[in-house]
CSV table of C-alpha atoms in Angstrom, one decimal:
chain,number,residue,atom,x,y,z
A,1,MET,CA,-4.9,4.5,12.5
A,2,VAL,CA,-4.2,8.1,11.6
A,3,PRO,CA,-6.1,8.7,8.3
A,4,ASP,CA,-2.9,9.9,6.6
A,5,GLU,CA,-1.1,6.6,7.4
A,6,LEU,CA,-3.7,4.7,5.3
A,7,LEU,CA,-3.3,7.2,2.4
A,8,ASP,CA,0.5,6.9,2.6
A,9,LEU,CA,0.2,3.1,2.4
A,10,MET,CA,-2.0,3.4,-0.7
A,11,ARG,CA,0.4,5.9,-2.3
A,12,ARG,CA,3.4,3.7,-1.6
A,13,ARG,CA,1.8,0.6,-3.0
A,14,ARG,CA,3.0,0.4,-6.6
A,15,THR,CA,3.1,-2.3,-9.3
A,16,VAL,CA,6.5,-4.0,-9.1
A,17,ARG,CA,7.8,-6.2,-11.9
A,18,LYS,CA,11.3,-7.0,-10.5
A,19,TYR,CA,11.8,-9.1,-7.4
A,20,GLN,CA,14.6,-10.3,-5.3
A,21,THR,CA,14.6,-14.1,-4.8
A,22,THR,CA,14.9,-13.7,-1.0
A,23,PRO,CA,12.2,-15.7,0.7
A,24,ILE,CA,9.5,-13.8,2.6
A,25,ASP,CA,8.9,-14.0,6.3
A,26,GLU,CA,6.4,-16.7,7.3
A,27,ASP,CA,4.6,-14.3,9.8
A,28,SER,CA,4.2,-11.8,7.0
A,29,LEU,CA,2.7,-14.4,4.7
A,30,ASN,CA,0.3,-15.5,7.5
A,31,ARG,CA,-0.8,-11.9,8.1
A,32,ILE,CA,-1.3,-11.3,4.3
A,33,MET,CA,-3.5,-14.4,4.1
A,34,GLU,CA,-5.4,-13.4,7.2
A,35,ALA,CA,-6.2,-10.0,5.4
A,36,ALA,CA,-7.4,-12.0,2.5
A,37,THR,CA,-10.2,-13.6,4.6
A,38,LEU,CA,-11.5,-10.3,6.0
A,39,PRO,CA,-13.1,-8.5,3.0
A,40,PRO,CA,-16.8,-8.1,2.7
A,41,SER,CA,-18.3,-10.4,0.2
A,42,SER,CA,-21.7,-11.2,-1.3
A,43,ALA,CA,-23.7,-13.5,1.0
A,44,ASP,CA,-20.6,-13.3,3.2
A,45,ALA,CA,-19.5,-16.4,1.3
A,46,LEU,CA,-15.9,-15.4,0.6
A,47,PRO,CA,-16.4,-16.8,-2.9
A,48,TYR,CA,-12.8,-17.4,-3.7
A,49,ALA,CA,-9.7,-19.4,-2.8
A,50,PHE,CA,-6.1,-18.6,-2.7
A,51,ILE,CA,-3.3,-20.9,-3.8
A,52,ILE,CA,0.1,-20.2,-2.3
A,53,VAL,CA,2.8,-21.4,-4.7
A,54,ARG,CA,6.4,-21.5,-3.5
A,55,ASP,CA,7.6,-24.7,-5.3
A,56,GLU,CA,10.3,-23.8,-7.9
A,57,VAL,CA,9.1,-26.5,-10.3
A,58,THR,CA,5.5,-25.2,-10.2
A,59,LYS,CA,6.6,-21.6,-10.6
A,60,LYS,CA,8.6,-22.6,-13.7
A,61,SER,CA,5.6,-24.4,-15.2
A,62,ILE,CA,3.4,-21.3,-14.5
A,63,ARG,CA,6.0,-19.0,-16.1
A,64,ALA,CA,6.4,-21.3,-19.2
A,65,GLY,CA,2.6,-21.4,-19.5
A,66,ALA,CA,2.2,-17.7,-19.2
A,67,GLU,CA,5.0,-16.9,-21.6
A,68,ALA,CA,3.6,-19.2,-24.2
A,69,ILE,CA,0.2,-17.4,-24.0
A,70,GLU,CA,1.8,-14.0,-24.1
A,71,LYS,CA,3.8,-14.8,-27.2
A,72,ARG,CA,0.6,-15.7,-29.0
A,73,PHE,CA,-1.3,-12.7,-27.6
A,74,HIS,CA,1.2,-9.8,-27.9
A,75,PRO,CA,1.1,-9.5,-31.7
A,76,LYS,CA,-2.7,-9.3,-31.5
A,77,MET,CA,-3.0,-6.6,-28.9
A,78,GLU,CA,-4.8,-3.4,-29.8
A,79,ASN,CA,-5.6,0.1,-28.5
A,80,GLU,CA,-5.3,0.7,-24.8
A,81,LEU,CA,-3.4,-2.5,-24.0
A,82,LYS,CA,-1.0,-2.0,-26.8
A,83,LYS,CA,-0.2,1.5,-25.7
A,84,LEU,CA,0.3,0.4,-22.1
A,85,ILE,CA,2.7,-2.3,-22.9
A,86,GLU,CA,4.7,0.0,-25.1
A,87,VAL,CA,4.9,2.7,-22.5
A,88,LYS,CA,5.9,0.3,-19.8
A,89,ASN,CA,8.2,-1.7,-21.9
A,90,ILE,CA,6.3,-4.9,-21.2
A,91,THR,CA,7.3,-7.9,-23.2
A,92,ALA,CA,6.1,-11.5,-23.3
A,93,GLU,CA,8.9,-12.5,-20.9
A,94,LYS,CA,7.6,-12.8,-17.3
A,95,PRO,CA,10.7,-13.3,-15.1
A,96,PHE,CA,8.8,-12.2,-12.0
A,97,LEU,CA,7.0,-15.5,-12.1
A,98,THR,CA,10.1,-17.3,-11.1
A,99,GLN,CA,12.0,-14.5,-9.3
A,100,ALA,CA,9.3,-13.7,-6.7
A,101,PRO,CA,9.5,-16.2,-3.8
A,102,VAL,CA,5.7,-16.6,-3.6
A,103,LEU,CA,3.0,-16.6,-6.2
A,104,LEU,CA,-0.5,-16.1,-4.9
A,105,ILE,CA,-3.2,-17.4,-7.3
A,106,VAL,CA,-6.7,-16.1,-6.6
A,107,ALA,CA,-9.6,-18.0,-8.0
A,108,GLY,CA,-13.3,-17.0,-7.8
A,109,ASP,CA,-16.2,-19.4,-7.1
A,110,THR,CA,-18.5,-18.9,-10.0
A,111,THR,CA,-21.4,-20.6,-8.2
A,112,ILE,CA,-21.9,-17.6,-5.9
A,113,PRO,CA,-23.6,-14.4,-6.9
A,114,TYR,CA,-21.3,-11.4,-7.4
A,115,TRP,CA,-18.3,-13.7,-7.2
A,116,LEU,CA,-16.2,-11.5,-9.6
A,117,GLU,CA,-16.8,-8.3,-7.6
A,118,SER,CA,-16.1,-10.0,-4.3
A,119,THR,CA,-13.0,-11.6,-5.6
A,120,TRP,CA,-11.5,-8.3,-6.7
A,121,ILE,CA,-12.4,-6.7,-3.4
A,122,ALA,CA,-10.3,-9.5,-1.8
A,123,VAL,CA,-7.4,-8.9,-4.2
A,124,SER,CA,-7.3,-5.3,-3.1
A,125,TYR,CA,-7.1,-6.3,0.6
A,126,LEU,CA,-4.3,-8.6,-0.4
A,127,LEU,CA,-2.4,-5.9,-2.2
A,128,LEU,CA,-2.6,-3.5,0.8
A,129,ALA,CA,-1.6,-6.2,3.3
A,130,ILE,CA,1.4,-7.1,1.1
A,131,GLU,CA,2.6,-3.5,1.0
A,132,ASN,CA,2.1,-3.1,4.7
A,133,GLU,CA,4.6,-5.9,5.2
A,134,GLY,CA,7.2,-4.0,3.2
A,135,LEU,CA,6.7,-6.4,0.3
A,136,ALA,CA,5.9,-5.7,-3.3
A,137,SER,CA,3.3,-7.2,-5.6
A,138,LEU,CA,1.8,-7.1,-9.1
A,139,THR,CA,-1.6,-8.1,-10.4
A,140,TYR,CA,-0.7,-10.2,-13.3
A,141,THR,CA,-3.7,-11.2,-15.5
A,142,PRO,CA,-2.5,-13.1,-18.6
A,143,SER,CA,-5.0,-12.9,-21.5
A,144,ASP,CA,-5.9,-16.5,-21.1
A,145,ILE,CA,-5.4,-17.6,-17.5
A,146,ASP,CA,-7.0,-21.0,-17.8
A,147,PHE,CA,-3.7,-22.8,-18.3
A,148,LEU,CA,-3.4,-22.6,-14.5
A,149,ARG,CA,-6.3,-25.1,-14.1
A,150,LYS,CA,-4.1,-28.1,-15.0
A,151,ILE,CA,-1.0,-27.0,-13.2
A,152,LEU,CA,-2.8,-26.2,-10.0
A,153,ASP,CA,-5.7,-28.7,-10.1
A,154,ILE,CA,-8.3,-25.9,-10.1
A,155,PRO,CA,-11.8,-27.3,-10.4
A,156,ARG,CA,-14.3,-26.3,-13.0
A,157,HIS,CA,-16.4,-24.1,-10.8
A,158,MET,CA,-13.5,-22.0,-9.7
A,159,SER,CA,-12.3,-19.3,-12.1
A,160,PRO,CA,-8.6,-18.4,-11.9
A,161,GLN,CA,-8.5,-14.6,-11.9
A,162,VAL,CA,-5.0,-13.3,-11.2
A,163,ILE,CA,-1.4,-14.3,-10.3
A,164,VAL,CA,0.0,-12.0,-7.6
A,165,PRO,CA,3.8,-12.4,-7.2
A,166,VAL,CA,4.9,-11.4,-3.7
A,167,GLY,CA,8.4,-10.6,-2.6
A,168,HIS,CA,11.0,-8.0,-1.9
A,169,ALA,CA,11.1,-5.4,-4.7
A,170,ASP,CA,14.2,-5.3,-6.8
A,171,GLU,CA,13.4,-1.9,-8.3
A,172,GLU,CA,12.4,1.3,-6.7
A,173,ILE,CA,9.2,3.0,-7.7
A,174,PRO,CA,8.2,6.3,-6.2
A,175,PRO,CA,4.9,6.7,-4.4
A,176,LYS,CA,1.8,7.7,-6.4
A,177,ASP,CA,0.7,11.3,-6.8
A,178,THR,CA,-3.0,11.8,-6.2
A,179,ARG,CA,-4.8,12.2,-9.5
A,180,PRO,CA,-8.4,12.8,-8.8
A,181,GLU,CA,-9.0,15.0,-11.9
A,182,GLY,CA,-12.1,14.1,-13.8
A,183,LYS,CA,-12.9,11.1,-11.7
A,184,ILE,CA,-15.1,12.7,-9.1
A,185,HIS,CA,-18.5,14.2,-9.9
A,186,TYR,CA,-20.9,16.0,-7.6
A,187,GLU,CA,-24.6,15.1,-7.6
A,188,ARG,CA,-24.6,14.1,-11.3
A,189,TYR,CA,-22.2,12.7,-13.8
A,190,LYS,CA,-20.9,15.6,-15.9
A,191,ASN,CA,-19.0,15.1,-19.1
B,1,MET,CA,2.0,1.3,9.8
B,2,VAL,CA,2.2,-1.6,12.3
B,3,PRO,CA,0.9,-4.7,10.4
B,4,ASP,CA,-1.7,-5.4,13.1
B,5,GLU,CA,-3.2,-2.0,12.7
B,6,LEU,CA,-4.2,-2.7,9.1
B,7,LEU,CA,-5.6,-6.1,10.1
B,8,ASP,CA,-7.6,-4.4,12.9
B,9,LEU,CA,-9.0,-1.9,10.4
B,10,MET,CA,-10.0,-4.8,8.1
B,11,ARG,CA,-11.6,-6.6,11.0
B,12,ARG,CA,-13.6,-3.6,12.2
B,13,ARG,CA,-14.9,-2.7,8.7
B,14,ARG,CA,-18.4,-4.3,8.7
B,15,THR,CA,-21.4,-3.9,6.5
B,16,VAL,CA,-23.7,-1.4,8.1
B,17,ARG,CA,-27.4,-1.0,7.1
B,18,LYS,CA,-28.5,1.7,9.7
B,19,TYR,CA,-27.1,5.2,9.5
B,20,GLN,CA,-27.4,8.4,11.5
B,21,THR,CA,-28.4,11.4,9.4
B,22,THR,CA,-25.6,13.5,10.8
B,23,PRO,CA,-23.5,15.0,8.0
B,24,ILE,CA,-19.9,13.7,7.5
B,25,ASP,CA,-16.8,15.8,7.9
B,26,GLU,CA,-15.7,17.5,4.6
B,27,ASP,CA,-12.0,16.6,5.3
B,28,SER,CA,-13.0,13.0,5.8
B,29,LEU,CA,-14.9,12.9,2.5
B,30,ASN,CA,-11.9,14.5,0.7
B,31,ARG,CA,-9.5,11.9,2.1
B,32,ILE,CA,-11.9,9.1,1.2
B,33,MET,CA,-12.1,10.4,-2.4
B,34,GLU,CA,-8.3,10.7,-2.5
B,35,ALA,CA,-8.0,7.0,-1.5
B,36,ALA,CA,-10.4,6.2,-4.4
B,37,THR,CA,-7.8,7.6,-6.9
B,38,LEU,CA,-4.9,5.6,-5.6
B,39,PRO,CA,-5.6,2.0,-6.5
B,40,PRO,CA,-3.7,0.2,-9.2
B,41,SER,CA,-5.7,-0.2,-12.4
B,42,SER,CA,-5.4,-1.8,-15.8
B,43,ALA,CA,-3.4,0.5,-18.1
B,44,ASP,CA,-3.2,2.8,-15.1
B,45,ALA,CA,-6.4,4.3,-16.5
B,46,LEU,CA,-8.5,4.5,-13.4
B,47,PRO,CA,-11.4,3.2,-15.5
B,48,TYR,CA,-14.1,4.5,-13.2
B,49,ALA,CA,-15.9,7.5,-11.9
B,50,PHE,CA,-17.4,8.4,-8.6
B,51,ILE,CA,-20.6,10.4,-8.1
B,52,ILE,CA,-21.0,12.0,-4.7
B,53,VAL,CA,-24.7,12.4,-3.9
B,54,ARG,CA,-25.8,14.5,-0.9
B,55,ASP,CA,-28.9,16.2,-2.3
B,56,GLU,CA,-32.0,15.0,-0.4
B,57,VAL,CA,-34.2,15.0,-3.5
B,58,THR,CA,-31.7,12.9,-5.5
B,59,LYS,CA,-31.3,10.5,-2.6
B,60,LYS,CA,-35.1,10.1,-2.4
B,61,SER,CA,-35.2,9.3,-6.2
B,62,ILE,CA,-32.5,6.8,-5.8
B,63,ARG,CA,-34.3,5.1,-2.9
B,64,ALA,CA,-37.6,5.1,-4.8
B,65,GLY,CA,-35.9,3.6,-7.8
B,66,ALA,CA,-34.1,1.0,-5.8
B,67,GLU,CA,-37.1,-0.1,-3.8
B,68,ALA,CA,-39.3,-0.4,-6.9
B,69,ILE,CA,-36.7,-2.8,-8.4
B,70,GLU,CA,-36.3,-4.7,-5.1
B,71,LYS,CA,-40.0,-5.2,-4.8
B,72,ARG,CA,-40.0,-6.8,-8.3
B,73,PHE,CA,-36.9,-8.9,-7.6
B,74,HIS,CA,-37.4,-10.2,-4.1
B,75,PRO,CA,-40.2,-12.7,-4.9
B,76,LYS,CA,-37.9,-14.2,-7.7
B,77,MET,CA,-34.8,-14.7,-5.6
B,78,GLU,CA,-33.3,-18.1,-5.3
B,79,ASN,CA,-30.7,-20.2,-3.6
B,80,GLU,CA,-27.8,-18.3,-2.0
B,81,LEU,CA,-29.2,-14.9,-2.3
B,82,LYS,CA,-32.6,-16.0,-0.8
B,83,LYS,CA,-30.9,-17.6,2.1
B,84,LEU,CA,-28.8,-14.5,2.7
B,85,ILE,CA,-31.6,-12.1,2.8
B,86,GLU,CA,-33.6,-14.3,5.1
B,87,VAL,CA,-30.7,-14.7,7.6
B,88,LYS,CA,-30.0,-11.0,7.5
B,89,ASN,CA,-33.6,-10.0,7.6
B,90,ILE,CA,-33.2,-7.9,4.5
B,91,THR,CA,-36.4,-6.6,2.8
B,92,ALA,CA,-37.1,-4.5,-0.2
B,93,GLU,CA,-37.1,-1.4,2.0
B,94,LYS,CA,-33.8,0.5,1.7
B,95,PRO,CA,-33.9,3.3,4.3
B,96,PHE,CA,-30.2,3.6,4.3
B,97,LEU,CA,-30.4,5.3,0.9
B,98,THR,CA,-32.0,8.4,2.5
B,99,GLN,CA,-30.6,8.1,6.0
B,100,ALA,CA,-26.9,8.1,5.1
B,101,PRO,CA,-25.7,11.7,4.5
B,102,VAL,CA,-23.7,10.7,1.4
B,103,LEU,CA,-24.2,8.1,-1.3
B,104,LEU,CA,-21.1,7.3,-3.4
B,105,ILE,CA,-22.0,5.8,-6.8
B,106,VAL,CA,-19.2,4.0,-8.5
B,107,ALA,CA,-19.4,3.5,-12.3
B,108,GLY,CA,-16.9,1.6,-14.4
B,109,ASP,CA,-15.7,2.7,-17.8
B,110,THR,CA,-16.5,-0.2,-20.1
B,111,THR,CA,-14.2,1.0,-22.9
B,112,ILE,CA,-11.1,0.1,-20.8
B,113,PRO,CA,-9.8,-3.5,-20.6
B,114,TYR,CA,-10.3,-5.1,-17.1
B,115,TRP,CA,-12.6,-2.2,-16.1
B,116,LEU,CA,-14.7,-4.4,-13.9
B,117,GLU,CA,-11.7,-5.8,-11.9
B,118,SER,CA,-10.2,-2.4,-11.6
B,119,THR,CA,-13.4,-0.8,-10.4
B,120,TRP,CA,-13.9,-3.3,-7.6
B,121,ILE,CA,-10.3,-2.9,-6.5
B,122,ALA,CA,-11.1,0.8,-6.2
B,123,VAL,CA,-14.4,0.0,-4.2
B,124,SER,CA,-12.2,-1.8,-1.8
B,125,TYR,CA,-9.9,1.1,-1.3
B,126,LEU,CA,-13.0,3.3,-0.7
B,127,LEU,CA,-14.4,0.9,2.0
B,128,LEU,CA,-11.2,0.9,4.0
B,129,ALA,CA,-10.7,4.6,3.8
B,130,ILE,CA,-14.3,5.1,5.0
B,131,GLU,CA,-13.7,2.8,7.9
B,132,ASN,CA,-10.5,4.6,8.7
B,133,GLU,CA,-12.4,7.9,9.1
B,134,GLY,CA,-14.6,6.2,11.7
B,135,LEU,CA,-17.5,6.1,9.2
B,136,ALA,CA,-19.6,3.2,8.1
B,137,SER,CA,-20.5,1.9,4.6
B,138,LEU,CA,-22.3,-0.8,2.7
B,139,THR,CA,-21.8,-2.1,-0.9
B,140,TYR,CA,-25.4,-2.0,-2.2
B,141,THR,CA,-25.8,-3.6,-5.6
B,142,PRO,CA,-29.5,-3.7,-6.6
B,143,SER,CA,-30.3,-6.5,-9.0
B,144,ASP,CA,-30.8,-3.9,-11.8
B,145,ILE,CA,-28.8,-0.8,-11.2
B,146,ASP,CA,-29.3,0.8,-14.5
B,147,PHE,CA,-32.2,3.0,-13.1
B,148,LEU,CA,-29.3,5.2,-11.9
B,149,ARG,CA,-28.4,6.2,-15.4
B,150,LYS,CA,-31.3,8.6,-15.8
B,151,ILE,CA,-31.2,10.0,-12.2
B,152,LEU,CA,-27.5,10.7,-12.4
B,153,ASP,CA,-27.0,11.4,-16.2
B,154,ILE,CA,-24.6,8.4,-16.4
B,155,PRO,CA,-23.4,8.1,-20.0
B,156,ARG,CA,-23.8,4.8,-22.0
B,157,HIS,CA,-20.1,3.8,-21.8
B,158,MET,CA,-20.1,4.0,-18.0
B,159,SER,CA,-21.6,1.1,-16.1
B,160,PRO,CA,-23.0,1.9,-12.6
B,161,GLN,CA,-21.7,-0.8,-10.3
B,162,VAL,CA,-22.6,-0.1,-6.7
B,163,ILE,CA,-24.1,2.4,-4.4
B,164,VAL,CA,-22.0,3.0,-1.2
B,165,PRO,CA,-23.8,4.8,1.5
B,166,VAL,CA,-21.4,6.6,3.8
B,167,GLY,CA,-22.2,7.9,7.3
B,168,HIS,CA,-22.0,7.4,11.0
B,169,ALA,CA,-23.3,4.0,12.0
B,170,ASP,CA,-26.6,3.8,13.8
B,171,GLU,CA,-26.0,0.2,14.8
B,172,GLU,CA,-23.0,-1.6,16.4
B,173,ILE,CA,-21.5,-4.6,14.7
B,174,PRO,CA,-18.6,-6.4,16.3
B,175,PRO,CA,-15.4,-6.9,14.4
B,176,LYS,CA,-14.9,-9.9,12.2
B,177,ASP,CA,-13.3,-13.1,13.3
B,178,THR,CA,-10.7,-14.4,11.0
B,179,ARG,CA,-12.1,-17.3,9.0
B,180,PRO,CA,-9.4,-18.7,6.7
B,181,GLU,CA,-10.8,-22.3,6.8
B,182,GLY,CA,-10.9,-23.9,3.4
B,183,LYS,CA,-9.9,-20.8,1.6
B,184,ILE,CA,-6.1,-21.2,1.5
B,185,HIS,CA,-4.4,-23.9,-0.4
B,186,TYR,CA,-0.7,-24.8,-0.6
B,187,GLU,CA,0.9,-25.5,-4.0
B,188,ARG,CA,-2.3,-27.0,-5.5
B,189,TYR,CA,-6.0,-26.6,-5.1
B,190,LYS,CA,-7.3,-29.4,-2.9
B,191,ASN,CA,-10.9,-30.3,-2.5
């Protein structure tokens, strides 16, 4: 792949909060899930599992559970998170959880060393694969995500980490600018 | 990008432990570092920093520090990690830390919510960008990585997470097979 093509993909991949309800192509979903099994991981154990949710009733339960938690959490938010949700106009309503045709739930296997690091490397592979299918995504991490355990029968040793809605975007978000300022240091960390 | 090109990139990207000492192209390094600033992150804060180490003396200090820690840690290893290092013939010697022309150290900003998750999403972007430049990498996470603080002047609020050697591979590792077995569940987690 030409190097700039990968950078373009990374620039185009934006967080999308509005989705069309149109289903996604089955081949696209298969390729996305193939990507999810290709990341490096500690002990090469792929210490995670993906749950593909398309059932409307399940999506409604997930949305209801998430919104109940957000309604309790929003008034308590502080500092960085509070600033972010104000700037982005984020409320406790999470319509994307029922609008997006697919919700991917990623859970990490807490019995494997470095499971958290490995799981988030895999999330990243997912996000890029989703973008490369012309689809949009979001990494949604409710403040308390354990409500998913009951809805999705997630066993105790697996830790639900994130809900990734996948679908066709219903809003247009321009590509990212590169913003390397202050993030890259040479030879030593300099303040 | 054709979907299969991204999957091919992900399949080709393997963990490499042997490096040529040949320097890497400056444009390649710049594109890799650009990729590192493009991932999504909580509060869009890019809660991490990258330190590019090329100085031979610094690389030697890092190797010496890492090997001292590994020599203490190896006899104590158990279970999954022990199995892994036996299978992969991994010892406390870490020659890649001086062979590879560049070491990228990634540190997370612990003052930002979800800094760990965001940092590892960024590591993933790095790994794919490195592969796409025809270069090899490794995510090396010594059991106690805090020895880097002194060598690299890393401040208290930044948590060093990983050392990523970057260079031309000095060993050939075949592309990955897809191994989705048991990782993907439909509608509910099934044991």
